[in-house]
mmCIF file of C-alpha atoms and ligand atoms in Angstrom:
data_model
loop_
_atom_site.group_PDB
_atom_site.id
_atom_site.type_symbol
_atom_site.label_atom_id
_atom_site.label_comp_id
_atom_site.label_asym_id
_atom_site.label_seq_id
_atom_site.Cartn_x
_atom_site.Cartn_y
_atom_site.Cartn_z
ATOM 1 C CA ARG T 272 47.725 166.548 105.215
ATOM 2 C CA THR T 273 45.704 166.321 102.037
ATOM 3 C CA VAL T 274 45.437 162.895 100.430
ATOM 4 C CA TYR T 275 43.950 161.643 97.172
ATOM 5 C CA VAL T 276 41.259 158.952 97.016
ATOM 6 C CA ASN T 277 39.406 157.961 93.835
ATOM 7 C CA GLY T 278 39.210 161.376 92.240
ATOM 8 C CA SER T 279 39.034 163.549 95.387
ATOM 9 C CA TYR T 280 41.585 165.548 97.333
ATOM 10 C CA LEU T 281 40.581 165.287 101.003
ATOM 11 C CA PRO T 282 41.932 165.918 104.487
ATOM 12 C CA GLU T 283 43.405 162.569 105.572
ATOM 13 C CA HIS T 284 40.798 162.001 108.317
ATOM 14 C CA GLU T 285 37.991 162.246 105.746
ATOM 15 C CA ALA T 286 39.488 159.704 103.340
ATOM 16 C CA THR T 287 37.894 156.259 103.433
ATOM 17 C CA VAL T 288 38.194 152.915 101.651
ATOM 18 C CA SER T 289 35.700 150.030 101.915
ATOM 19 C CA ILE T 290 36.398 147.161 104.318
ATOM 20 C CA PHE T 291 35.544 144.938 101.317
ATOM 21 C CA ASP T 292 38.400 146.381 99.317
ATOM 22 C CA ARG T 293 40.466 143.507 97.942
ATOM 23 C CA GLY T 294 43.623 145.347 98.868
ATOM 24 C CA PHE T 295 42.577 144.991 102.494
ATOM 25 C CA LEU T 296 41.235 141.412 102.258
ATOM 26 C CA PHE T 297 43.657 139.789 99.768
ATOM 27 C CA ALA T 298 46.625 142.189 99.402
ATOM 28 C CA ASP T 299 45.217 142.386 95.863
ATOM 29 C CA GLY T 300 46.950 145.625 94.994
ATOM 30 C CA VAL T 301 50.123 147.207 93.711
ATOM 31 C CA TYR T 302 52.020 150.328 94.656
ATOM 32 C CA GLU T 303 54.749 152.765 93.726
ATOM 33 C CA VAL T 304 56.880 155.160 95.752
ATOM 34 C CA THR T 305 58.303 158.196 93.991
ATOM 35 C CA SER T 306 60.648 160.586 95.727
ATOM 36 C CA VAL T 307 60.446 164.361 95.627
ATOM 37 C CA LEU T 308 63.525 166.594 95.563
ATOM 38 C CA GLY T 309 63.214 170.372 95.339
ATOM 39 C CA GLY T 310 59.442 169.954 94.936
ATOM 40 C CA LYS T 311 59.906 167.805 91.804
ATOM 41 C CA LEU T 312 59.367 164.139 91.032
ATOM 42 C CA ILE T 313 62.313 161.798 90.556
ATOM 43 C CA ASP T 314 61.921 159.395 87.593
ATOM 44 C CA PHE T 315 58.139 159.690 87.428
ATOM 45 C CA ALA T 316 58.079 158.073 83.975
ATOM 46 C CA GLY T 317 59.888 154.994 85.292
ATOM 47 C CA HIS T 318 57.417 154.551 88.142
ATOM 48 C CA ALA T 319 54.401 155.076 85.865
ATOM 49 C CA ALA T 320 55.734 152.453 83.437
ATOM 50 C CA ARG T 321 56.354 149.900 86.194
ATOM 51 C CA LEU T 322 52.891 150.556 87.660
ATOM 52 C CA GLN T 323 51.352 149.715 84.284
ATOM 53 C CA ARG T 324 53.410 146.518 84.097
ATOM 54 C CA SER T 325 52.371 145.427 87.627
ATOM 55 C CA LEU T 326 48.711 146.076 86.737
ATOM 56 C CA ASP T 327 49.023 144.153 83.465
ATOM 57 C CA GLU T 328 50.600 141.148 85.186
ATOM 58 C CA LEU T 329 47.609 141.010 87.577
ATOM 59 C CA GLU T 330 44.996 141.812 84.916
ATOM 60 C CA MET T 331 43.960 144.834 86.922
ATOM 61 C CA ALA T 332 42.518 147.919 85.275
ATOM 62 C CA ASN T 333 44.498 151.148 85.407
ATOM 63 C CA PRO T 334 42.157 153.715 86.974
ATOM 64 C CA THR T 335 44.031 156.615 85.388
ATOM 65 C CA THR T 336 46.343 157.703 82.606
ATOM 66 C CA GLU T 337 50.024 158.561 83.008
ATOM 67 C CA GLU T 338 49.216 162.211 82.285
ATOM 68 C CA ASP T 339 46.489 162.398 84.936
ATOM 69 C CA LEU T 340 48.683 160.538 87.395
ATOM 70 C CA LEU T 341 51.446 163.099 86.937
ATOM 71 C CA GLU T 342 48.933 165.867 87.618
ATOM 72 C CA ILE T 343 47.728 164.145 90.805
ATOM 73 C CA HIS T 344 51.320 163.764 92.016
ATOM 74 C CA ARG T 345 52.045 167.415 91.312
ATOM 75 C CA GLU T 346 48.847 168.607 92.944
ATOM 76 C CA LEU T 347 49.618 166.673 96.148
ATOM 77 C CA VAL T 348 53.155 168.079 96.222
ATOM 78 C CA ARG T 349 51.678 171.561 95.833
ATOM 79 C CA LEU T 350 48.856 171.133 98.386
ATOM 80 C CA ASN T 351 51.168 169.646 101.016
ATOM 81 C CA GLU T 352 54.084 171.936 100.188
ATOM 82 C CA ILE T 353 56.513 169.048 99.832
ATOM 83 C CA ASP T 354 60.051 170.136 99.083
ATOM 84 C CA GLU T 355 61.713 166.837 99.962
ATOM 85 C CA GLY T 356 59.938 163.570 100.630
ATOM 86 C CA LEU T 357 57.936 160.939 98.829
ATOM 87 C CA ILE T 358 54.613 160.138 97.250
ATOM 88 C CA TYR T 359 53.016 156.771 97.880
ATOM 89 C CA LEU T 360 50.563 155.465 95.294
ATOM 90 C CA GLN T 361 48.407 152.362 95.599
ATOM 91 C CA VAL T 362 45.974 150.737 93.203
ATOM 92 C CA THR T 363 43.828 147.843 94.386
ATOM 93 C CA ARG T 364 41.309 145.787 92.461
ATOM 94 C CA GLY T 365 38.560 147.496 94.444
ATOM 95 C CA ALA T 366 35.681 146.461 96.687
ATOM 96 C CA ALA T 367 33.711 143.282 96.004
ATOM 97 C CA ASP T 368 31.949 140.508 97.896
ATOM 98 C CA ARG T 369 34.707 138.337 99.329
ATOM 99 C CA ASP T 370 35.707 135.654 96.825
ATOM 100 C CA PHE T 371 39.138 134.405 95.764
ATOM 101 C CA ALA T 372 38.257 134.761 92.075
ATOM 102 C CA TYR T 373 38.661 138.269 90.709
ATOM 103 C CA PRO T 374 35.321 140.132 90.561
ATOM 104 C CA GLU T 375 34.184 141.068 87.067
ATOM 105 C CA ASP T 376 32.814 144.491 87.832
ATOM 106 C CA ALA T 377 34.954 146.000 90.608
ATOM 107 C CA THR T 378 36.173 149.568 90.225
ATOM 108 C CA PRO T 379 39.854 149.878 91.130
ATOM 109 C CA THR T 380 40.724 151.962 94.191
ATOM 110 C CA LEU T 381 43.389 154.632 93.703
ATOM 111 C CA VAL T 382 44.993 156.204 96.765
ATOM 112 C CA LEU T 383 47.946 158.594 96.985
ATOM 113 C CA PHE T 384 49.511 160.387 99.916
ATOM 114 C CA THR T 385 52.693 162.314 100.577
ATOM 115 C CA GLN T 386 55.311 162.033 103.314
ATOM 116 C CA ALA T 387 57.574 165.002 103.906
ATOM 117 C CA LYS T 388 61.108 163.767 104.703
ATOM 118 C CA SER T 389 64.069 166.037 104.986
ATOM 119 C CA GLY T 390 67.505 164.554 104.496
ATOM 120 C CA LEU T 391 66.779 162.291 101.544
ATOM 121 C CA ALA T 392 69.605 163.801 99.517
ATOM 122 C CA ASP T 393 71.664 164.747 102.567
ATOM 123 C CA ASN T 394 71.093 161.461 104.327
ATOM 124 C CA PRO T 395 73.561 161.019 107.227
ATOM 125 C CA MET T 396 73.507 157.263 106.561
ATOM 126 C CA ALA T 397 75.382 157.910 103.299
ATOM 127 C CA LYS T 398 78.369 158.953 105.438
ATOM 128 C CA THR T 399 78.291 156.040 107.872
ATOM 129 C CA GLY T 400 76.784 153.215 105.812
ATOM 130 C CA MET T 401 74.291 150.499 106.641
ATOM 131 C CA LYS T 402 74.745 147.255 108.494
ATOM 132 C CA ILE T 403 72.839 144.358 107.058
ATOM 133 C CA ILE T 404 72.108 140.788 108.012
ATOM 134 C CA SER T 405 71.101 137.925 105.750
ATOM 135 C CA ILE T 406 67.810 136.058 105.983
ATOM 136 C CA GLU T 407 66.224 133.343 103.908
ATOM 137 C CA ASP T 408 64.022 134.674 101.098
ATOM 138 C CA GLN T 409 60.580 133.309 101.922
ATOM 139 C CA ARG T 410 58.522 135.562 99.661
ATOM 140 C CA TRP T 411 56.289 134.359 96.848
ATOM 141 C CA GLY T 412 57.614 133.683 93.340
ATOM 142 C CA ARG T 413 56.508 136.860 91.522
ATOM 143 C CA ARG T 414 58.594 139.521 93.211
ATOM 144 C CA ASP T 415 58.825 141.365 89.906
ATOM 145 C CA ILE T 416 55.257 142.555 90.537
ATOM 146 C CA LYS T 417 55.231 145.375 93.092
ATOM 147 C CA THR T 418 52.354 144.114 95.233
ATOM 148 C CA VAL T 419 51.345 145.348 98.681
ATOM 149 C CA GLN T 420 52.083 141.935 100.260
ATOM 150 C CA LEU T 421 54.896 143.244 102.431
ATOM 151 C CA LEU T 422 54.648 141.143 105.562
ATOM 152 C CA TYR T 423 57.765 139.064 104.975
ATOM 153 C CA PRO T 424 59.895 142.144 104.219
ATOM 154 C CA SER T 425 58.487 143.690 107.436
ATOM 155 C CA MET T 426 59.556 140.590 109.343
ATOM 156 C CA GLY T 427 63.000 140.935 107.754
ATOM 157 C CA LYS T 428 63.304 144.542 108.916
ATOM 158 C CA MET T 429 62.321 143.461 112.430
ATOM 159 C CA ALA T 430 64.946 140.674 112.383
ATOM 160 C CA ALA T 431 67.535 143.250 111.272
ATOM 161 C CA LYS T 432 66.511 145.641 114.060
ATOM 162 C CA ALA T 433 66.683 142.863 116.639
ATOM 163 C CA ALA T 434 70.230 142.084 115.444
ATOM 164 C CA GLY T 435 71.292 145.739 115.721
ATOM 165 C CA ALA T 436 71.418 146.129 111.922
ATOM 166 C CA HIS T 437 69.546 148.422 109.521
ATOM 167 C CA ASP T 438 68.238 145.992 106.963
ATOM 168 C CA ALA T 439 68.346 142.437 105.653
ATOM 169 C CA TRP T 440 69.420 140.904 102.344
ATOM 170 C CA MET T 441 67.469 137.864 101.323
ATOM 171 C CA VAL T 442 69.132 134.655 100.184
ATOM 172 C CA GLU T 443 67.592 131.969 97.989
ATOM 173 C CA ASP T 444 69.340 128.872 96.602
ATOM 174 C CA GLY T 445 72.596 130.166 98.083
ATOM 175 C CA VAL T 446 72.533 133.548 96.340
ATOM 176 C CA VAL T 447 71.375 137.028 97.292
ATOM 177 C CA THR T 448 68.108 138.121 95.698
ATOM 178 C CA GLU T 449 67.607 141.653 97.075
ATOM 179 C CA GLY T 450 67.068 143.700 100.222
ATOM 180 C CA THR T 451 63.717 143.947 102.030
ATOM 181 C CA SER T 452 62.921 147.175 100.152
ATOM 182 C CA ASN T 453 65.891 147.741 97.859
ATOM 183 C CA ASN T 454 68.152 146.117 95.291
ATOM 184 C CA ALA T 455 71.507 144.745 96.478
ATOM 185 C CA TYR T 456 74.952 145.234 94.922
ATOM 186 C CA ILE T 457 78.592 144.481 95.549
ATOM 187 C CA VAL T 458 81.603 146.252 94.066
ATOM 188 C CA LYS T 459 84.896 144.596 93.108
ATOM 189 C CA GLY T 460 87.471 147.024 91.776
ATOM 190 C CA ASN T 461 85.689 148.937 89.023
ATOM 191 C CA THR T 462 82.919 146.341 88.616
ATOM 192 C CA ILE T 463 79.369 146.574 89.958
ATOM 193 C CA ILE T 464 77.702 143.208 90.513
ATOM 194 C CA THR T 465 73.948 142.813 91.043
ATOM 195 C CA ARG T 466 71.491 139.986 90.506
ATOM 196 C CA HIS T 467 70.012 139.761 87.017
ATOM 197 C CA LEU T 468 66.313 140.547 86.565
ATOM 198 C CA GLY T 469 63.674 137.839 86.624
ATOM 199 C CA HIS T 470 60.619 136.837 88.653
ATOM 200 C CA GLU T 471 62.847 136.603 91.752
ATOM 201 C CA ILE T 472 63.431 140.336 92.274
ATOM 202 C CA LEU T 473 61.786 143.672 91.678
ATOM 203 C CA SER T 474 63.161 145.592 88.733
ATOM 204 C CA GLY T 475 64.092 148.718 90.690
ATOM 205 C CA ILE T 476 63.540 152.017 88.949
ATOM 206 C CA THR T 477 66.636 153.287 90.752
ATOM 207 C CA ARG T 478 68.524 150.124 89.696
ATOM 208 C CA THR T 479 67.867 150.812 86.010
ATOM 209 C CA ALA T 480 69.090 154.411 86.296
ATOM 210 C CA VAL T 481 72.122 153.576 88.443
ATOM 211 C CA LEU T 482 73.326 150.763 86.151
ATOM 212 C CA ARG T 483 73.053 153.096 83.165
ATOM 213 C CA MET T 484 74.986 155.824 84.980
ATOM 214 C CA ALA T 485 77.639 153.355 86.148
ATOM 215 C CA GLN T 486 78.245 152.319 82.538
ATOM 216 C CA GLU T 487 78.340 155.939 81.404
ATOM 217 C CA ALA T 488 80.981 156.553 84.103
ATOM 218 C CA GLN T 489 83.123 153.731 82.596
ATOM 219 C CA MET T 490 82.375 151.292 85.392
ATOM 220 C CA LYS T 491 81.749 147.663 84.482
ATOM 221 C CA VAL T 492 78.358 146.118 85.260
ATOM 222 C CA GLU T 493 77.805 142.393 85.792
ATOM 223 C CA GLU T 494 74.195 141.287 86.203
ATOM 224 C CA ARG T 495 74.553 137.885 87.850
ATOM 225 C CA PRO T 496 73.860 136.173 91.163
ATOM 226 C CA PHE T 497 76.367 136.511 94.026
ATOM 227 C CA THR T 498 76.680 134.652 97.317
ATOM 228 C CA MET T 499 76.953 136.071 100.824
ATOM 229 C CA GLU T 500 80.538 134.761 100.916
ATOM 230 C CA GLU T 501 81.394 136.755 97.806
ATOM 231 C CA ALA T 502 79.641 139.799 99.282
ATOM 232 C CA LYS T 503 81.742 139.641 102.444
ATOM 233 C CA GLN T 504 84.908 139.654 100.313
ATOM 234 C CA ALA T 505 83.783 142.626 98.197
ATOM 235 C CA ASP T 506 85.539 146.009 98.187
ATOM 236 C CA GLU T 507 82.258 147.872 98.639
ATOM 237 C CA ALA T 508 78.555 147.116 98.800
ATOM 238 C CA PHE T 509 75.368 149.134 98.481
ATOM 239 C CA VAL T 510 71.624 149.172 97.997
ATOM 240 C CA THR T 511 69.376 151.285 95.783
ATOM 241 C CA SER T 512 65.764 152.374 96.132
ATOM 242 C CA ALA T 513 63.597 155.334 95.204
ATOM 243 C CA THR T 514 63.947 156.926 98.649
ATOM 244 C CA THR T 515 67.487 155.916 99.687
ATOM 245 C CA PHE T 516 68.956 156.452 96.180
ATOM 246 C CA VAL T 517 72.400 154.808 96.440
ATOM 247 C CA MET T 518 73.248 153.817 100.003
ATOM 248 C CA PRO T 519 76.529 152.242 101.140
ATOM 249 C CA VAL T 520 76.559 148.959 103.074
ATOM 250 C CA VAL T 521 79.547 148.639 105.403
ATOM 251 C CA GLU T 522 78.809 145.462 107.311
ATOM 252 C CA ILE T 523 77.260 142.151 106.278
ATOM 253 C CA ASP T 524 76.429 139.534 108.916
ATOM 254 C CA GLY T 525 78.978 141.137 111.243
ATOM 255 C CA ALA T 526 81.813 141.206 108.671
ATOM 256 C CA ALA T 527 83.220 144.604 107.660
ATOM 257 C CA ILE T 528 83.093 145.276 103.916
ATOM 258 C CA GLY T 529 86.363 146.683 102.562
ATOM 259 C CA THR T 530 87.635 149.228 105.071
ATOM 260 C CA GLY T 531 84.368 149.134 107.011
ATOM 261 C CA GLN T 532 83.687 152.682 105.809
ATOM 262 C CA PRO T 533 81.654 153.815 102.796
ATOM 263 C CA GLY T 534 83.893 153.540 99.711
ATOM 264 C CA ASP T 535 84.677 155.848 96.803
ATOM 265 C CA VAL T 536 82.815 153.988 94.062
ATOM 266 C CA VAL T 537 79.523 154.062 95.973
ATOM 267 C CA ALA T 538 80.007 157.707 97.024
ATOM 268 C CA ARG T 539 80.616 158.637 93.393
ATOM 269 C CA LEU T 540 77.568 156.713 92.140
ATOM 270 C CA ARG T 541 75.387 158.358 94.775
ATOM 271 C CA GLU T 542 76.561 161.799 93.757
ATOM 272 C CA ILE T 543 76.081 161.144 90.039
ATOM 273 C CA TYR T 544 72.621 159.672 90.637
ATOM 274 C CA ILE T 545 71.335 162.539 92.789
ATOM 275 C CA ASP T 546 72.814 165.186 90.464
ATOM 276 C CA GLU T 547 71.397 163.691 87.297
ATOM 277 C CA MET T 548 68.008 162.884 88.748
ATOM 278 C CA ARG T 549 67.590 166.372 90.184
ATOM 279 C CA LYS T 550 68.260 167.786 86.736
ATOM 280 C CA ALA T 551 65.769 165.421 85.080
ATOM 281 C CA ALA T 552 63.055 165.800 87.783
ATOM 282 C CA VAL T 553 59.588 166.843 86.607
HETATM 283 N N1 PLP W 755 63.292 145.593 95.746
HETATM 284 C C1 PLP W 755 62.245 145.617 96.585
HETATM 285 C C2 PLP W 755 61.772 144.343 97.196
HETATM 286 C C3 PLP W 755 61.615 146.844 96.886
HETATM 287 O O1 PLP W 755 60.570 146.869 97.739
HETATM 288 C C4 PLP W 755 62.113 148.032 96.303
HETATM 289 C C5 PLP W 755 61.497 149.343 96.572
HETATM 290 O O2 PLP W 755 60.629 149.520 97.363
HETATM 291 C C6 PLP W 755 63.208 147.954 95.446
HETATM 292 C C7 PLP W 755 63.767 146.709 95.180
HETATM 293 C C8 PLP W 755 63.789 149.168 94.800
HETATM 294 O O3 PLP W 755 62.959 149.653 93.778
HETATM 295 P P1 PLP W 755 62.943 151.189 93.381
HETATM 296 O O4 PLP W 755 64.357 151.556 93.029
HETATM 297 O O5 PLP W 755 62.039 151.240 92.224
HETATM 298 O O6 PLP W 755 62.443 151.940 94.582
#
């Protein structure tokens, strides 16, 4: 596999980053994951815009321009012959003598790599649905910044696995924030309910697109908090993320949602999302 590091395309075993990199020492870095369908990028502009916002919030320099970044993405897709899969991008503040204060002169580190993954669009999970558990949200207070501090979400995935589930939804002050690596939704009749944006959740690029498409399809959207109790009573539930798109949730903390099978509203949203995003891919 060919990867990208600070201006060079290299075989993965030749790519190196300093042990003094602040991404490694302080999780002082941000990332983006963009999916690839038919060799093209899904919502690249959305990911590039959020990357810039994450960097701005952390006063970190952007090592590249949106135009150059698009070229790097495309070149990696070409070099690795990715038809379906994802591109991971990470920017860290760079290498510097270890000190909590930001260094003044560090050069940011930019790393990208691809992962080929068949079955993103034709994901069998879309037919069966996910089982999720709830856990307390113990992450820091700026979840709107897409940082590489992912240990608590990893612990959540492990707790879900141990419970025989696929993922966990996180609960804070009695309401659901989001999933470990996705935004969380419930459906009641023709209404989609998902937590409003703020520092408490990541503004999903998929979330933005899906809420727009839901409204265009005459569904109602309510951006407000919901409890686990309300979720268990919902007709349908789902999550969204760049790599799972729209994925049905059929069980929450052992309780079946609706019929216990993926429902029509979520199936329809998934189809609309994949169709439209394929057409708009770059
Ligand atoms: N929320 C969290 C905590 C995430 O980690 C992610 C994606 O990784 C999302 C939401 C979904 O964001 P997106 O749709 O941009 O992938």
